[in-house]
Coordinates of N, CA and C in Angstrom, one line a residue:
M25 N -39.4 46.6 -13.0 CA -40.2 47.7 -12.4 C -41.7 47.9 -12.3
T26 N -42.7 47.4 -13.3 CA -43.8 47.5 -13.4 C -44.4 46.8 -12.9
G27 N -43.4 45.2 -13.2 CA -44.1 44.0 -12.4 C -44.3 44.0 -10.9
A28 N -43.2 44.5 -10.1 CA -43.0 44.7 -8.8 C -44.2 46.0 -8.5
L29 N -44.5 46.6 -9.3 CA -45.5 47.6 -8.9 C -46.8 47.2 -9.1
L30 N -47.0 46.3 -9.7 CA -48.3 45.5 -9.9 C -48.5 44.6 -8.8
L31 N -47.8 44.1 -8.1 CA -47.8 43.5 -7.3 C -48.1 43.9 -6.4
W32 N -47.7 44.9 -5.6 CA -47.1 45.7 -4.3 C -48.7 46.1 -4.4
G33 N -49.0 46.8 -5.8 CA -50.0 47.4 -5.8 C -51.3 47.0 -5.5
H34 N -51.6 45.9 -6.0 CA -52.5 45.0 -5.6 C -52.6 44.3 -4.2
A35 N -51.4 44.6 -4.0 CA -51.2 43.5 -2.5 C -51.9 44.6 -1.3
L36 N -51.7 45.8 -1.6 CA -51.8 46.8 -0.7 C -53.7 47.1 -0.8
A37 N -53.7 46.8 -1.8 CA -55.3 47.4 -2.5 C -55.8 46.1 -1.5
A38 N -55.7 45.0 -1.7 CA -56.2 44.1 -1.3 C -56.5 43.7 0.6
L39 N -55.5 44.3 1.1 CA -55.2 44.4 2.5 C -56.2 45.8 3.0
A40 N -56.0 46.6 2.1 CA -57.0 48.1 2.4 C -58.6 47.5 2.5
Y41 N -59.1 46.7 1.2 CA -60.3 46.6 1.1 C -60.8 45.4 2.1
A42 N -59.9 44.4 2.7 CA -60.3 43.6 3.6 C -60.3 44.5 5.0
L43 N -59.3 45.3 5.0 CA -59.7 46.5 6.7 C -60.9 46.6 6.7
V44 N -61.3 47.3 5.7 CA -62.6 48.3 5.4 C -63.6 47.5 5.6
A45 N -63.7 46.0 5.1 CA -64.4 44.9 5.1 C -64.7 44.7 6.8
V46 N -63.8 44.8 7.2 CA -63.5 44.1 8.7 C -64.4 45.3 9.7
A47 N -64.0 46.2 9.2 CA -63.9 47.2 10.0 C -65.6 47.6 10.1
L48 N -66.0 47.3 9.1 CA -67.6 47.4 9.0 C -68.6 46.6 9.4
L49 N -67.7 45.2 9.9 CA -68.5 44.3 10.5 C -68.7 44.6 11.7
R50 N -67.4 45.5 12.3 CA -68.0 45.6 14.0 C -69.2 46.6 14.5
G51 N -69.9 47.4 13.6 CA -71.0 48.0 13.4 C -71.7 48.6 12.1
G52 N -72.7 49.3 13.0 CA -73.5 49.7 11.7 C -74.9 49.2 11.3
D53 N -75.4 49.4 10.0 CA -76.7 49.0 10.0 C -76.1 47.0 9.4
R54 N -76.9 46.6 9.6 CA -77.0 45.1 9.4 C -78.5 44.6 8.4
G55 N -78.5 45.6 7.4 CA -79.7 45.1 6.4 C -79.1 44.6 5.3
A56 N -79.8 44.5 4.6 CA -78.9 43.9 2.9 C -78.2 44.3 2.4
P57 N -78.6 45.7 2.0 CA -77.4 46.4 1.7 C -76.0 46.5 2.0
A58 N -76.0 46.8 3.5 CA -75.0 46.5 4.3 C -74.1 45.5 4.1
A59 N -74.9 44.6 4.3 CA -74.1 42.8 4.0 C -73.6 42.7 3.1
L60 N -74.2 43.1 2.1 CA -74.0 42.9 0.3 C -72.5 44.2 0.1
F61 N -72.4 45.0 1.3 CA -71.6 46.0 0.7 C -70.3 45.1 1.3
R62 N -70.4 44.9 2.5 CA -69.0 44.3 3.2 C -68.8 42.8 2.2
A63 N -69.9 41.9 1.5 CA -69.2 41.1 0.5 C -68.8 41.8 -0.6
A64 N -69.1 42.6 -0.9 CA -68.6 43.2 -2.2 C -67.0 43.8 -2.2
L65 N -66.7 44.8 -0.8 CA -65.6 44.4 -0.4 C -64.7 43.0 -0.4
G66 N -65.2 42.3 0.3 CA -64.6 41.1 0.2 C -64.2 41.0 -1.1
A67 N -64.8 40.8 -1.9 CA -64.6 40.1 -3.1 C -63.7 40.9 -3.9
T68 N -63.6 41.9 -3.6 CA -62.5 43.3 -4.2 C -61.7 42.8 -3.6
A69 N -61.3 42.4 -2.0 CA -60.0 42.2 -1.8 C -59.4 40.8 -2.2
L70 N -60.5 39.9 -2.3 CA -60.2 38.8 -2.8 C -59.7 38.6 -4.5
W71 N -60.0 39.4 -5.2 CA -59.7 39.7 -6.7 C -58.2 40.7 -6.7
S72 N -58.2 41.5 -5.6 CA -57.0 41.8 -5.8 C -56.0 41.1 -5.3
A73 N -55.9 40.2 -4.2 CA -55.0 39.5 -3.7 C -54.7 38.4 -5.1
G74 N -55.9 38.0 -5.7 CA -55.6 37.3 -7.0 C -54.8 37.8 -8.5
V75 N -54.8 39.0 -8.0 CA -54.3 39.6 -9.3 C -52.6 39.9 -8.8
A76 N -52.2 39.9 -7.5 CA -51.1 40.4 -6.8 C -50.4 38.9 -6.9
M77 N -51.1 38.1 -6.9 CA -50.3 36.6 -6.8 C -50.7 35.9 -8.1
Q78 N -51.0 36.3 -9.0 CA -51.4 35.8 -10.4 C -50.0 34.7 -10.8
I79 N -48.6 35.1 -10.7 CA -47.8 34.3 -11.0 C -48.0 32.8 -10.6
T80 N -48.7 32.8 -9.4 CA -48.2 31.3 -8.7 C -49.7 30.6 -8.6
L81 N -51.0 31.7 -9.5 CA -52.3 31.0 -9.8 C -52.2 30.4 -11.2
R82 N -53.1 29.8 -11.5 CA -53.5 29.6 -12.7 C -53.9 30.3 -13.4
P83 N -53.8 30.8 -14.4 CA -54.4 31.9 -15.3 C -55.8 32.3 -15.2
E84 N -56.5 31.3 -15.2 CA -58.2 31.7 -15.2 C -58.5 32.3 -13.7
V85 N -57.8 32.2 -12.8 CA -58.4 32.4 -11.7 C -58.6 33.8 -11.4
P86 N -57.4 35.0 -11.3 CA -58.2 36.4 -11.3 C -59.0 36.3 -12.4
S87 N -59.3 36.1 -13.3 CA -60.4 36.5 -14.0 C -61.8 36.0 -13.7
L88 N -61.7 35.1 -12.9 CA -63.2 34.1 -12.0 C -63.2 35.2 -11.2
L89 N -62.3 35.3 -10.4 CA -62.5 36.3 -9.2 C -63.1 37.7 -9.5
E90 N -62.5 38.3 -10.4 CA -63.1 39.5 -11.3 C -64.5 39.2 -11.5
A91 N -64.6 38.1 -12.1 CA -66.2 38.1 -12.0 C -67.2 38.1 -11.5
L92 N -66.9 37.3 -9.8 CA -67.5 36.8 -9.0 C -67.4 38.6 -8.4
R93 N -66.5 39.2 -8.0 CA -66.3 40.8 -7.5 C -67.2 41.7 -8.3
D94 N -67.7 41.4 -9.6 CA -68.7 42.2 -10.4 C -70.0 41.7 -10.1
L95 N -70.3 40.4 -9.9 CA -71.6 40.1 -9.4 C -71.8 40.3 -7.9
A96 N -70.8 40.7 -6.9 CA -70.9 41.0 -5.5 C -71.4 42.6 -5.8
W97 N -71.1 43.4 -6.7 CA -71.1 45.0 -6.8 C -72.7 45.3 -7.1
L98 N -72.6 44.3 -8.2 CA -74.2 44.5 -9.2 C -75.2 43.8 -8.0
A99 N -75.0 42.8 -6.9 CA -76.1 42.8 -6.0 C -76.3 43.7 -5.3
F100 N -74.8 44.2 -4.4 CA -74.9 45.6 -3.4 C -76.0 46.8 -4.2
V101 N -75.5 47.2 -5.7 CA -76.5 48.3 -6.4 C -77.6 47.6 -6.3
A102 N -77.8 46.6 -6.7 CA -79.5 46.0 -6.9 C -80.2 46.1 -5.6
A103 N -79.7 45.9 -4.2 CA -80.4 45.7 -3.2 C -80.1 47.4 -2.7
L104 N -79.7 48.3 -2.4 CA -79.5 49.3 -2.3 C -80.5 50.7 -3.3
I105 N -80.6 50.0 -4.1 CA -82.1 50.8 -5.3 C -83.1 50.0 -4.6
E106 N -83.5 48.6 -4.6 CA -84.4 48.3 -4.2 C -85.0 48.4 -3.2
R107 N -84.2 49.2 -2.0 CA -84.9 49.5 -1.2 C -85.9 50.6 -1.2
T108 N -86.2 51.1 -2.0 CA -87.2 52.1 -2.6 C -88.3 51.8 -3.0
P109 N -89.2 51.2 -2.5 CA -90.5 50.4 -3.6 C -91.3 51.4 -4.7
G110 N -91.5 50.7 -5.5 CA -91.6 51.4 -6.9 C -90.5 52.2 -7.6
A111 N -89.7 52.6 -7.2 CA -88.6 53.4 -7.5 C -87.8 53.0 -9.0
V112 N -88.0 51.5 -9.0 CA -86.9 51.0 -10.0 C -88.2 50.5 -11.0
P113 N -88.0 50.7 -12.4 CA -88.9 50.2 -13.4 C -88.3 49.0 -13.6
R114 N -89.4 48.1 -14.4 CA -89.0 46.8 -14.7 C -88.1 46.8 -15.8
S115 N -87.7 47.8 -16.8 CA -86.8 47.4 -17.7 C -85.3 47.2 -16.8
T116 N -85.1 48.1 -15.7 CA -83.9 48.2 -15.1 C -84.1 46.8 -14.4
R117 N -84.9 46.1 -13.9 CA -84.4 44.6 -13.3 C -84.4 43.9 -14.2
I118 N -84.6 43.8 -15.6 CA -84.2 43.0 -16.6 C -82.8 43.5 -17.0
L119 N -82.8 44.5 -16.9 CA -81.1 44.7 -16.7 C -80.3 44.3 -16.1
W120 N -80.4 44.3 -14.8 CA -80.1 43.6 -13.6 C -79.7 42.5 -14.0
I121 N -81.1 41.5 -14.5 CA -80.8 40.2 -14.5 C -80.2 39.6 -15.7
G122 N -80.2 40.6 -16.7 CA -79.2 40.5 -18.1 C -77.9 40.2 -17.7
V123 N -77.5 41.5 -16.8 CA -76.0 41.6 -16.6 C -75.5 40.7 -15.9
A124 N -76.2 40.3 -14.9 CA -75.8 38.9 -13.8 C -75.4 37.8 -15.4
A125 N -76.6 37.5 -15.7 CA -76.4 36.5 -16.8 C -75.2 36.5 -17.5
V126 N -75.0 37.7 -18.2 CA -73.5 37.8 -19.1 C -72.2 37.7 -18.6
I127 N -72.6 38.1 -17.0 CA -71.5 37.6 -15.8 C -71.4 36.1 -15.8
V128 N -72.3 35.6 -15.6 CA -72.2 34.1 -15.4 C -71.7 33.4 -16.6
V129 N -72.1 34.0 -17.8 CA -71.6 33.3 -18.9 C -70.2 33.8 -19.1
R130 N -69.6 34.8 -18.6 CA -68.2 34.8 -18.8 C -67.4 33.9 -17.6
I131 N -68.3 33.6 -16.5 CA -67.3 32.5 -15.9 C -67.7 31.0 -16.5
V132 N -68.3 30.8 -17.1 CA -68.5 29.3 -17.9 C -67.6 29.7 -19.3
V133 N -67.4 30.8 -19.7 CA -66.4 30.6 -20.7 C -64.8 30.9 -20.2
D134 N -64.8 31.7 -19.4 CA -63.4 31.2 -18.6 C -63.2 30.0 -18.4
M135 N -64.0 29.7 -17.8 CA -63.6 27.9 -17.3 C -63.6 26.8 -18.7
T136 N -64.1 27.2 -19.8 CA -64.2 26.3 -20.7 C -63.0 26.4 -21.8
I137 N -63.6 27.6 -22.1 CA -63.0 28.3 -23.7 C -62.1 29.0 -23.7
G138 N -62.3 29.9 -22.7 CA -61.0 31.1 -22.7 C -60.8 31.9 -24.1
G139 N -59.5 32.3 -23.9 CA -59.1 33.6 -24.6 C -59.7 34.8 -24.9
H140 N -59.9 35.0 -26.6 CA -60.5 36.0 -27.3 C -62.0 36.2 -26.3
L141 N -62.6 35.1 -26.7 CA -64.0 34.9 -26.5 C -64.4 35.5 -24.8
S142 N -63.6 35.3 -23.6 CA -63.5 35.8 -22.6 C -63.6 37.0 -22.4
L143 N -62.6 37.8 -23.4 CA -62.3 38.8 -23.2 C -63.3 39.6 -23.6
A144 N -64.3 39.2 -24.9 CA -64.9 39.5 -25.4 C -66.5 40.1 -24.3
V145 N -66.5 38.8 -23.8 CA -67.8 38.5 -23.2 C -67.5 39.8 -21.7
A146 N -66.3 40.1 -21.2 CA -66.0 40.5 -20.5 C -66.4 41.8 -20.6
M147 N -65.9 42.2 -21.9 CA -66.3 43.7 -22.6 C -67.9 43.9 -22.5
V148 N -68.6 43.0 -22.6 CA -70.2 43.2 -22.7 C -70.4 43.3 -21.5
S149 N -69.8 42.6 -20.6 CA -70.7 42.8 -19.0 C -70.0 44.0 -18.6
A150 N -69.1 44.7 -19.3 CA -68.6 45.8 -18.6 C -69.7 46.9 -19.0
I151 N -70.0 47.0 -20.7 CA -70.9 47.7 -21.3 C -72.0 47.7 -20.5
G152 N -72.8 46.5 -20.2 CA -73.6 46.2 -19.4 C -74.2 47.1 -18.3
F153 N -72.9 46.7 -17.8 CA -72.4 47.7 -16.3 C -72.6 49.2 -16.4
L154 N -72.0 49.7 -17.2 CA -72.2 51.2 -17.8 C -73.7 51.6 -18.0
V155 N -74.6 50.9 -18.9 CA -75.5 51.2 -19.4 C -76.9 51.1 -18.2
L156 N -76.4 50.0 -17.3 CA -77.6 50.2 -15.7 C -76.9 51.0 -14.9
I157 N -75.9 52.0 -15.1 CA -75.5 52.5 -14.1 C -76.0 54.3 -14.9
H158 N -76.3 54.2 -16.2 CA -76.7 55.4 -16.7 C -78.5 55.3 -16.2
N159 N -78.8 54.1 -16.1 CA -80.0 54.2 -16.1 C -80.6 54.3 -14.9
L160 N -79.6 53.5 -13.7 CA -79.6 54.1 -12.3 C -79.4 55.8 -12.4
Y161 N -78.3 56.5 -12.6 CA -78.3 57.7 -12.7 C -79.4 58.5 -13.5
G162 N -80.3 58.1 -14.4 CA -81.4 58.6 -14.7 C -82.7 58.8 -13.7
L163 N -82.6 57.5 -13.1 CA -83.6 57.4 -12.2 C -83.6 58.4 -10.8
A164 N -82.0 58.6 -10.5 CA -82.0 59.5 -9.5 C -82.0 61.3 -9.8
A165 N -82.1 61.4 -11.0 CA -81.8 62.7 -11.4 C -83.3 63.1 -11.0
P166 N -83.2 64.5 -10.5 CA -84.6 65.6 -10.3 C -85.4 65.8 -11.6
S167 N -86.8 65.1 -11.1 CA -88.2 65.6 -12.4 C -88.3 66.8 -12.5

């Protein structure tokens, strides 16, 4: 029962993310943040489809798709915040680069070593995302 729920839930999520991404292609803003938003939605659709089909795929494929999804969302958030010149301190830009580097390391570890080290790198990248969002929230707070 749980396996079927996992499969159908992720399949429906993949369909929903893909439909939203296609719907956003029809009109609206054509700037970098909008394009990266559509790319992030597409990457999330691919990841959801990968999780839904994980029985038929190689074991590392859903994890690689998850890392690519994370990179797409990181690029979207960076482009969204960078629209305001001078609003982002240098430390936040360094943190973006650091989180992206950790995600790339995760991809390399997934493709070579895998196992518990891959899980540890995934947890470090999740913590980096949380610190980044905390810093961005602090930037958005009224002074």
